[in-house]
């Protein structure tokens, strides 16, 4: 290949890749409504690079670059590995004004949908302005660089309950959540995940401690799907919730359902036998398997194997561990 052809190939490769380095997180329905879009940009070090950064990157790989076409291909292949198309979308379809004693505030209904799925996969939560504000402050402490250009709707002294202000904030919070989720390190952070799941989990565990197993189970089953999708890269993190579901089903005398969720929890702990839930869960599963007429010998062998390797220490029961979660 002569030099002109080589430069032309490089130029075409750059143009082709540059067109594919930004993914829109807006669903077709959003485009129809002409609402603001959040975008995910590909990069090497930062999850949300500036436009100038992308321009600088392109400039450094101009047709006059000393990189060969093969090197360019490898470079962009590595770039693309850093991109992750958004898997969840956020909608805020409605609000409600709450008046409680001397306080008055707006609750924003947030619907979280998995892309390419029907409503069966949606999660519905409610958050108020102060919840968003607290999230923003917490994220700034840990991700000041990534949050540098993330805008947050300011408080106003008056007019907070007017239809105009509420509508503006609905759109602003919707795009705010999308933008946060588009940044890998933020969407995986405990602070972001807690914002979306912790209030519901706290309520569920409160019901569990109070013996309200039906109500606790209802909430836990609502939140487990969202929690699992948010922590897909760390499945062990949902083990406490799965075990709480086991406890609820067991106390409600639904051994088959308890065993089903116990198996899911055990599958996540297969490589984490030192986890505090592992032995209490094994003991509970042995009891459930015996009650259901299932094979419990393999579970018993795992338990004996673990005890042979470890010094005898006090082990809490599964229920004792569950009631200790989310204690203020």
GROMACS .gro file of C-alpha atoms in nm:
model
  328
    1UNK     CA    1   0.000   0.000   0.000
    2UNK     CA    2   0.147   0.343  -0.099
    3UNK     CA    3   0.161   0.639   0.143
    4UNK     CA    4  -0.149   0.815   0.000
    5UNK     CA    5  -0.357   0.497   0.028
    6UNK     CA    6  -0.225   0.439   0.378
    7UNK     CA    7  -0.327   0.790   0.492
    8UNK     CA    8  -0.667   0.753   0.329
    9UNK     CA    9  -0.725   0.425   0.515
   10UNK     CA   10  -0.632   0.587   0.845
   11UNK     CA   11  -0.860   0.884   0.778
   12UNK     CA   12  -1.155   0.659   0.693
   13UNK     CA   13  -1.097   0.448   1.005
   14UNK     CA   14  -1.091   0.755   1.227
   15UNK     CA   15  -1.409   0.894   1.073
   16UNK     CA   16  -1.589   0.561   1.106
   17UNK     CA   17  -1.493   0.510   1.467
   18UNK     CA   18  -1.561   0.867   1.573
   19UNK     CA   19  -1.921   0.821   1.462
   20UNK     CA   20  -1.960   0.522   1.697
   21UNK     CA   21  -1.793   0.655   2.011
   22UNK     CA   22  -2.103   0.818   2.161
   23UNK     CA   23  -2.413   0.625   2.262
   24UNK     CA   24  -2.741   0.796   2.341
   25UNK     CA   25  -2.927   0.677   2.649
   26UNK     CA   26  -3.259   0.819   2.534
   27UNK     CA   27  -3.534   0.579   2.440
   28UNK     CA   28  -3.743   0.624   2.122
   29UNK     CA   29  -4.028   0.769   2.328
   30UNK     CA   30  -3.792   1.033   2.468
   31UNK     CA   31  -3.691   1.143   2.118
   32UNK     CA   32  -4.054   1.185   2.029
   33UNK     CA   33  -4.095   1.419   2.324
   34UNK     CA   34  -3.780   1.612   2.235
   35UNK     CA   35  -3.657   1.583   2.591
   36UNK     CA   36  -3.290   1.639   2.689
   37UNK     CA   37  -3.063   1.342   2.636
   38UNK     CA   38  -2.776   1.204   2.843
   39UNK     CA   39  -2.486   1.058   2.652
   40UNK     CA   40  -2.217   0.806   2.731
   41UNK     CA   41  -1.876   0.889   2.590
   42UNK     CA   42  -1.598   0.637   2.537
   43UNK     CA   43  -1.263   0.709   2.698
   44UNK     CA   44  -0.960   0.549   2.861
   45UNK     CA   45  -0.929   0.709   3.204
   46UNK     CA   46  -1.255   0.901   3.261
   47UNK     CA   47  -1.609   0.776   3.226
   48UNK     CA   48  -1.747   1.117   3.126
   49UNK     CA   49  -1.477   1.305   2.925
   50UNK     CA   50  -1.523   1.657   2.794
   51UNK     CA   51  -1.587   1.727   2.428
   52UNK     CA   52  -1.247   1.898   2.412
   53UNK     CA   53  -1.086   1.578   2.539
   54UNK     CA   54  -1.238   1.384   2.250
   55UNK     CA   55  -1.124   1.648   2.004
   56UNK     CA   56  -0.773   1.635   2.147
   57UNK     CA   57  -0.777   1.258   2.117
   58UNK     CA   58  -0.884   1.277   1.753
   59UNK     CA   59  -0.627   1.544   1.682
   60UNK     CA   60  -0.349   1.332   1.829
   61UNK     CA   61  -0.448   1.056   1.586
   62UNK     CA   62  -0.462   1.266   1.272
   63UNK     CA   63  -0.380   1.121   0.927
   64UNK     CA   64  -0.028   1.251   0.982
   65UNK     CA   65   0.010   1.035   1.293
   66UNK     CA   66   0.295   0.788   1.298
   67UNK     CA   67   0.056   0.513   1.404
   68UNK     CA   68  -0.008   0.244   1.146
   69UNK     CA   69  -0.357   0.134   1.048
   70UNK     CA   70  -0.315  -0.182   1.256
   71UNK     CA   71  -0.211   0.025   1.557
   72UNK     CA   72  -0.511   0.254   1.509
   73UNK     CA   73  -0.742  -0.043   1.496
   74UNK     CA   74  -0.598  -0.180   1.820
   75UNK     CA   75  -0.621   0.163   1.983
   76UNK     CA   76  -0.990   0.202   1.902
   77UNK     CA   77  -1.057  -0.158   1.999
   78UNK     CA   78  -0.922  -0.078   2.346
   79UNK     CA   79  -1.127   0.242   2.350
   80UNK     CA   80  -1.446   0.055   2.274
   81UNK     CA   81  -1.380  -0.188   2.558
   82UNK     CA   82  -1.419   0.108   2.793
   83UNK     CA   83  -1.772   0.181   2.665
   84UNK     CA   84  -2.081   0.027   2.814
   85UNK     CA   85  -2.420   0.092   2.667
   86UNK     CA   86  -2.675   0.199   2.924
   87UNK     CA   87  -2.886  -0.095   3.045
   88UNK     CA   88  -3.134   0.098   3.262
   89UNK     CA   89  -3.345   0.402   3.180
   90UNK     CA   90  -3.505   0.640   3.426
   91UNK     CA   91  -3.847   0.803   3.392
   92UNK     CA   92  -4.021   1.046   3.628
   93UNK     CA   93  -4.381   1.045   3.506
   94UNK     CA   94  -4.551   1.204   3.806
   95UNK     CA   95  -4.514   1.374   4.142
   96UNK     CA   96  -4.721   1.425   4.454
   97UNK     CA   97  -4.714   1.693   4.721
   98UNK     CA   98  -4.685   1.564   5.076
   99UNK     CA   99  -4.789   1.766   5.379
  100UNK     CA  100  -4.669   1.616   5.705
  101UNK     CA  101  -4.720   1.815   6.025
  102UNK     CA  102  -4.536   2.141   5.957
  103UNK     CA  103  -4.341   2.019   5.655
  104UNK     CA  104  -4.441   2.017   5.291
  105UNK     CA  105  -4.244   1.863   5.007
  106UNK     CA  106  -4.270   1.709   4.661
  107UNK     CA  107  -4.222   1.335   4.606
  108UNK     CA  108  -4.095   1.236   4.262
  109UNK     CA  109  -4.207   0.899   4.129
  110UNK     CA  110  -3.911   0.730   3.957
  111UNK     CA  111  -3.965   0.436   3.724
  112UNK     CA  112  -3.652   0.237   3.641
  113UNK     CA  113  -3.676   0.018   3.333
  114UNK     CA  114  -3.437  -0.228   3.181
  115UNK     CA  115  -3.374  -0.145   2.817
  116UNK     CA  116  -3.533  -0.383   2.571
  117UNK     CA  117  -3.776  -0.520   2.829
  118UNK     CA  118  -4.144  -0.486   2.910
  119UNK     CA  119  -4.297  -0.342   3.226
  120UNK     CA  120  -4.248  -0.669   3.414
  121UNK     CA  121  -3.890  -0.562   3.481
  122UNK     CA  122  -3.964  -0.213   3.605
  123UNK     CA  123  -3.895  -0.084   3.954
  124UNK     CA  124  -4.087   0.206   4.108
  125UNK     CA  125  -3.949   0.423   4.389
  126UNK     CA  126  -4.017   0.770   4.528
  127UNK     CA  127  -3.762   1.032   4.629
  128UNK     CA  128  -3.785   1.395   4.738
  129UNK     CA  129  -3.564   1.692   4.652
  130UNK     CA  130  -3.359   1.656   4.972
  131UNK     CA  131  -3.280   1.293   4.882
  132UNK     CA  132  -3.138   1.402   4.547
  133UNK     CA  133  -2.951   1.685   4.717
  134UNK     CA  134  -2.791   1.446   4.968
  135UNK     CA  135  -2.691   1.209   4.686
  136UNK     CA  136  -2.526   1.496   4.499
  137UNK     CA  137  -2.326   1.606   4.805
  138UNK     CA  138  -2.213   1.250   4.876
  139UNK     CA  139  -2.103   1.190   4.517
  140UNK     CA  140  -1.910   1.519   4.507
  141UNK     CA  141  -1.704   1.398   4.803
  142UNK     CA  142  -1.586   1.089   4.614
  143UNK     CA  143  -1.618   1.182   4.247
  144UNK     CA  144  -1.539   1.554   4.234
  145UNK     CA  145  -1.360   1.525   3.898
  146UNK     CA  146  -1.630   1.317   3.731
  147UNK     CA  147  -1.902   1.545   3.873
  148UNK     CA  148  -1.724   1.862   3.762
  149UNK     CA  149  -1.979   1.954   3.495
  150UNK     CA  150  -2.285   1.776   3.633
  151UNK     CA  151  -2.548   2.038   3.708
  152UNK     CA  152  -2.798   2.007   3.989
  153UNK     CA  153  -3.130   2.199   4.006
  154UNK     CA  154  -3.095   2.472   4.265
  155UNK     CA  155  -3.340   2.539   4.543
  156UNK     CA  156  -3.563   2.841   4.509
  157UNK     CA  157  -3.689   3.056   4.794
  158UNK     CA  158  -4.039   3.065   4.649
  159UNK     CA  159  -4.240   2.877   4.390
  160UNK     CA  160  -4.115   2.528   4.479
  161UNK     CA  161  -4.469   2.390   4.454
  162UNK     CA  162  -4.572   2.559   4.130
  163UNK     CA  163  -4.650   2.336   3.835
  164UNK     CA  164  -4.378   2.504   3.630
  165UNK     CA  165  -4.098   2.442   3.883
  166UNK     CA  166  -4.209   2.083   3.949
  167UNK     CA  167  -4.217   2.006   3.575
  168UNK     CA  168  -3.870   2.155   3.527
  169UNK     CA  169  -3.731   1.947   3.812
  170UNK     CA  170  -3.892   1.628   3.682
  171UNK     CA  171  -3.698   1.667   3.357
  172UNK     CA  172  -3.381   1.779   3.537
  173UNK     CA  173  -3.379   1.484   3.780
  174UNK     CA  174  -3.455   1.242   3.498
  175UNK     CA  175  -3.151   1.357   3.300
  176UNK     CA  176  -2.943   1.380   3.619
  177UNK     CA  177  -3.001   1.010   3.697
  178UNK     CA  178  -2.930   0.909   3.341
  179UNK     CA  179  -2.606   1.101   3.336
  180UNK     CA  180  -2.492   0.951   3.667
  181UNK     CA  181  -2.576   0.602   3.547
  182UNK     CA  182  -2.377   0.660   3.228
  183UNK     CA  183  -2.058   0.696   3.435
  184UNK     CA  184  -1.921   0.354   3.528
  185UNK     CA  185  -1.758   0.438   3.859
  186UNK     CA  186  -2.062   0.628   3.981
  187UNK     CA  187  -2.324   0.371   3.880
  188UNK     CA  188  -2.122   0.104   4.062
  189UNK     CA  189  -2.069   0.316   4.372
  190UNK     CA  190  -2.238   0.224   4.698
  191UNK     CA  191  -2.368   0.581   4.735
  192UNK     CA  192  -2.557   0.569   4.406
  193UNK     CA  193  -2.692   0.217   4.466
  194UNK     CA  194  -2.797   0.312   4.821
  195UNK     CA  195  -2.990   0.611   4.688
  196UNK     CA  196  -3.199   0.380   4.469
  197UNK     CA  197  -3.246   0.090   4.712
  198UNK     CA  198  -3.162   0.172   5.074
  199UNK     CA  199  -3.491   0.338   5.187
  200UNK     CA  200  -3.693   0.040   5.067
  201UNK     CA  201  -3.449  -0.208   5.222
  202UNK     CA  202  -3.457  -0.023   5.553
  203UNK     CA  203  -3.836  -0.040   5.554
  204UNK     CA  204  -3.833  -0.410   5.465
  205UNK     CA  205  -3.587  -0.503   5.739
  206UNK     CA  206  -3.786  -0.294   5.986
  207UNK     CA  207  -4.093  -0.500   5.902
  208UNK     CA  208  -3.891  -0.822   5.932
  209UNK     CA  209  -3.768  -0.725   6.280
  210UNK     CA  210  -4.126  -0.648   6.376
  211UNK     CA  211  -4.249  -0.989   6.261
  212UNK     CA  212  -4.439  -0.841   5.964
  213UNK     CA  213  -4.305  -1.104   5.727
  214UNK     CA  214  -4.568  -1.063   5.456
  215UNK     CA  215  -4.505  -0.689   5.426
  216UNK     CA  216  -4.128  -0.737   5.446
  217UNK     CA  217  -4.139  -1.003   5.176
  218UNK     CA  218  -4.349  -0.783   4.948
  219UNK     CA  219  -4.092  -0.500   4.966
  220UNK     CA  220  -3.790  -0.731   4.937
  221UNK     CA  221  -3.929  -0.896   4.624
  222UNK     CA  222  -3.985  -0.550   4.473
  223UNK     CA  223  -3.632  -0.430   4.540
  224UNK     CA  224  -3.428  -0.746   4.471
  225UNK     CA  225  -3.466  -0.718   4.093
  226UNK     CA  226  -3.338  -0.360   4.086
  227UNK     CA  227  -3.064  -0.435   4.336
  228UNK     CA  228  -2.947  -0.731   4.124
  229UNK     CA  229  -2.935  -0.523   3.805
  230UNK     CA  230  -2.746  -0.242   3.977
  231UNK     CA  231  -2.487  -0.480   4.126
  232UNK     CA  232  -2.451  -0.717   3.832
  233UNK     CA  233  -2.072  -0.705   3.862
  234UNK     CA  234  -2.087  -0.793   4.232
  235UNK     CA  235  -2.355  -1.061   4.284
  236UNK     CA  236  -2.237  -1.136   4.640
  237UNK     CA  237  -2.373  -0.798   4.748
  238UNK     CA  238  -2.734  -0.916   4.710
  239UNK     CA  239  -2.685  -1.225   4.929
  240UNK     CA  240  -2.821  -1.052   5.246
  241UNK     CA  241  -3.140  -0.958   5.061
  242UNK     CA  242  -3.182  -1.310   4.923
  243UNK     CA  243  -3.131  -1.452   5.271
  244UNK     CA  244  -3.386  -1.211   5.417
  245UNK     CA  245  -3.633  -1.342   5.158
  246UNK     CA  246  -3.548  -1.697   5.270
  247UNK     CA  247  -3.620  -1.601   5.632
  248UNK     CA  248  -3.955  -1.445   5.540
  249UNK     CA  249  -4.067  -1.743   5.333
  250UNK     CA  250  -3.955  -1.985   5.604
  251UNK     CA  251  -4.144  -1.801   5.878
  252UNK     CA  252  -4.449  -1.780   5.653
  253UNK     CA  253  -4.425  -2.159   5.613
  254UNK     CA  254  -4.336  -2.151   5.244
  255UNK     CA  255  -4.041  -2.394   5.252
  256UNK     CA  256  -4.031  -2.452   4.877
  257UNK     CA  257  -3.998  -2.079   4.801
  258UNK     CA  258  -3.746  -2.039   5.084
  259UNK     CA  259  -3.536  -2.321   4.937
  260UNK     CA  260  -3.554  -2.166   4.588
  261UNK     CA  261  -3.412  -1.833   4.705
  262UNK     CA  262  -3.163  -2.012   4.929
  263UNK     CA  263  -3.023  -2.192   4.625
  264UNK     CA  264  -2.977  -1.857   4.450
  265UNK     CA  265  -2.790  -1.718   4.749
  266UNK     CA  266  -2.569  -2.027   4.777
  267UNK     CA  267  -2.479  -2.003   4.407
  268UNK     CA  268  -2.340  -1.654   4.470
  269UNK     CA  269  -2.136  -1.780   4.768
  270UNK     CA  270  -1.982  -2.080   4.594
  271UNK     CA  271  -1.643  -1.905   4.581
  272UNK     CA  272  -1.696  -1.708   4.903
  273UNK     CA  273  -1.722  -1.970   5.177
  274UNK     CA  274  -1.577  -1.730   5.434
  275UNK     CA  275  -1.876  -1.497   5.392
  276UNK     CA  276  -2.067  -1.448   5.718
  277UNK     CA  277  -2.391  -1.573   5.559
  278UNK     CA  278  -2.242  -1.895   5.419
  279UNK     CA  279  -2.269  -2.130   5.719
  280UNK     CA  280  -2.603  -1.996   5.854
  281UNK     CA  281  -2.744  -2.032   5.503
  282UNK     CA  282  -2.609  -2.388   5.471
  283UNK     CA  283  -2.767  -2.485   5.803
  284UNK     CA  284  -3.102  -2.337   5.698
  285UNK     CA  285  -3.086  -2.511   5.360
  286UNK     CA  286  -3.019  -2.847   5.527
  287UNK     CA  287  -3.329  -2.800   5.743
  288UNK     CA  288  -3.540  -2.698   5.442
  289UNK     CA  289  -3.410  -2.983   5.224
  290UNK     CA  290  -3.493  -3.238   5.496
  291UNK     CA  291  -3.843  -3.091   5.531
  292UNK     CA  292  -3.901  -3.097   5.155
  293UNK     CA  293  -3.760  -3.448   5.107
  294UNK     CA  294  -3.470  -3.319   4.898
  295UNK     CA  295  -3.108  -3.432   4.905
  296UNK     CA  296  -2.945  -3.272   5.206
  297UNK     CA  297  -2.638  -3.496   5.230
  298UNK     CA  298  -2.435  -3.285   4.984
  299UNK     CA  299  -2.519  -2.975   5.186
  300UNK     CA  300  -2.426  -3.156   5.507
  301UNK     CA  301  -2.091  -3.255   5.354
  302UNK     CA  302  -2.015  -2.892   5.270
  303UNK     CA  303  -2.098  -2.792   5.625
  304UNK     CA  304  -1.874  -3.061   5.777
  305UNK     CA  305  -1.596  -2.975   5.533
  306UNK     CA  306  -1.610  -2.610   5.639
  307UNK     CA  307  -1.615  -2.696   6.010
  308UNK     CA  308  -1.311  -2.920   5.967
  309UNK     CA  309  -1.111  -2.633   5.822
  310UNK     CA  310  -1.220  -2.360   6.063
  311UNK     CA  311  -1.177  -2.312   6.435
  312UNK     CA  312  -1.510  -2.338   6.619
  313UNK     CA  313  -1.659  -1.991   6.654
  314UNK     CA  314  -2.003  -1.865   6.740
  315UNK     CA  315  -2.223  -1.863   6.429
  316UNK     CA  316  -2.542  -1.662   6.416
  317UNK     CA  317  -2.853  -1.817   6.270
  318UNK     CA  318  -2.974  -1.685   5.937
  319UNK     CA  319  -3.258  -1.500   6.103
  320UNK     CA  320  -3.026  -1.345   6.363
  321UNK     CA  321  -2.806  -1.210   6.084
  322UNK     CA  322  -3.103  -1.079   5.889
  323UNK     CA  323  -3.249  -0.877   6.176
  324UNK     CA  324  -2.913  -0.708   6.225
  325UNK     CA  325  -2.910  -0.561   5.875
  326UNK     CA  326  -2.989  -0.189   5.835
  327UNK     CA  327  -3.011  -0.126   6.208
  328UNK     CA  328  -2.980   0.249   6.261
   0.00000   0.00000   0.00000
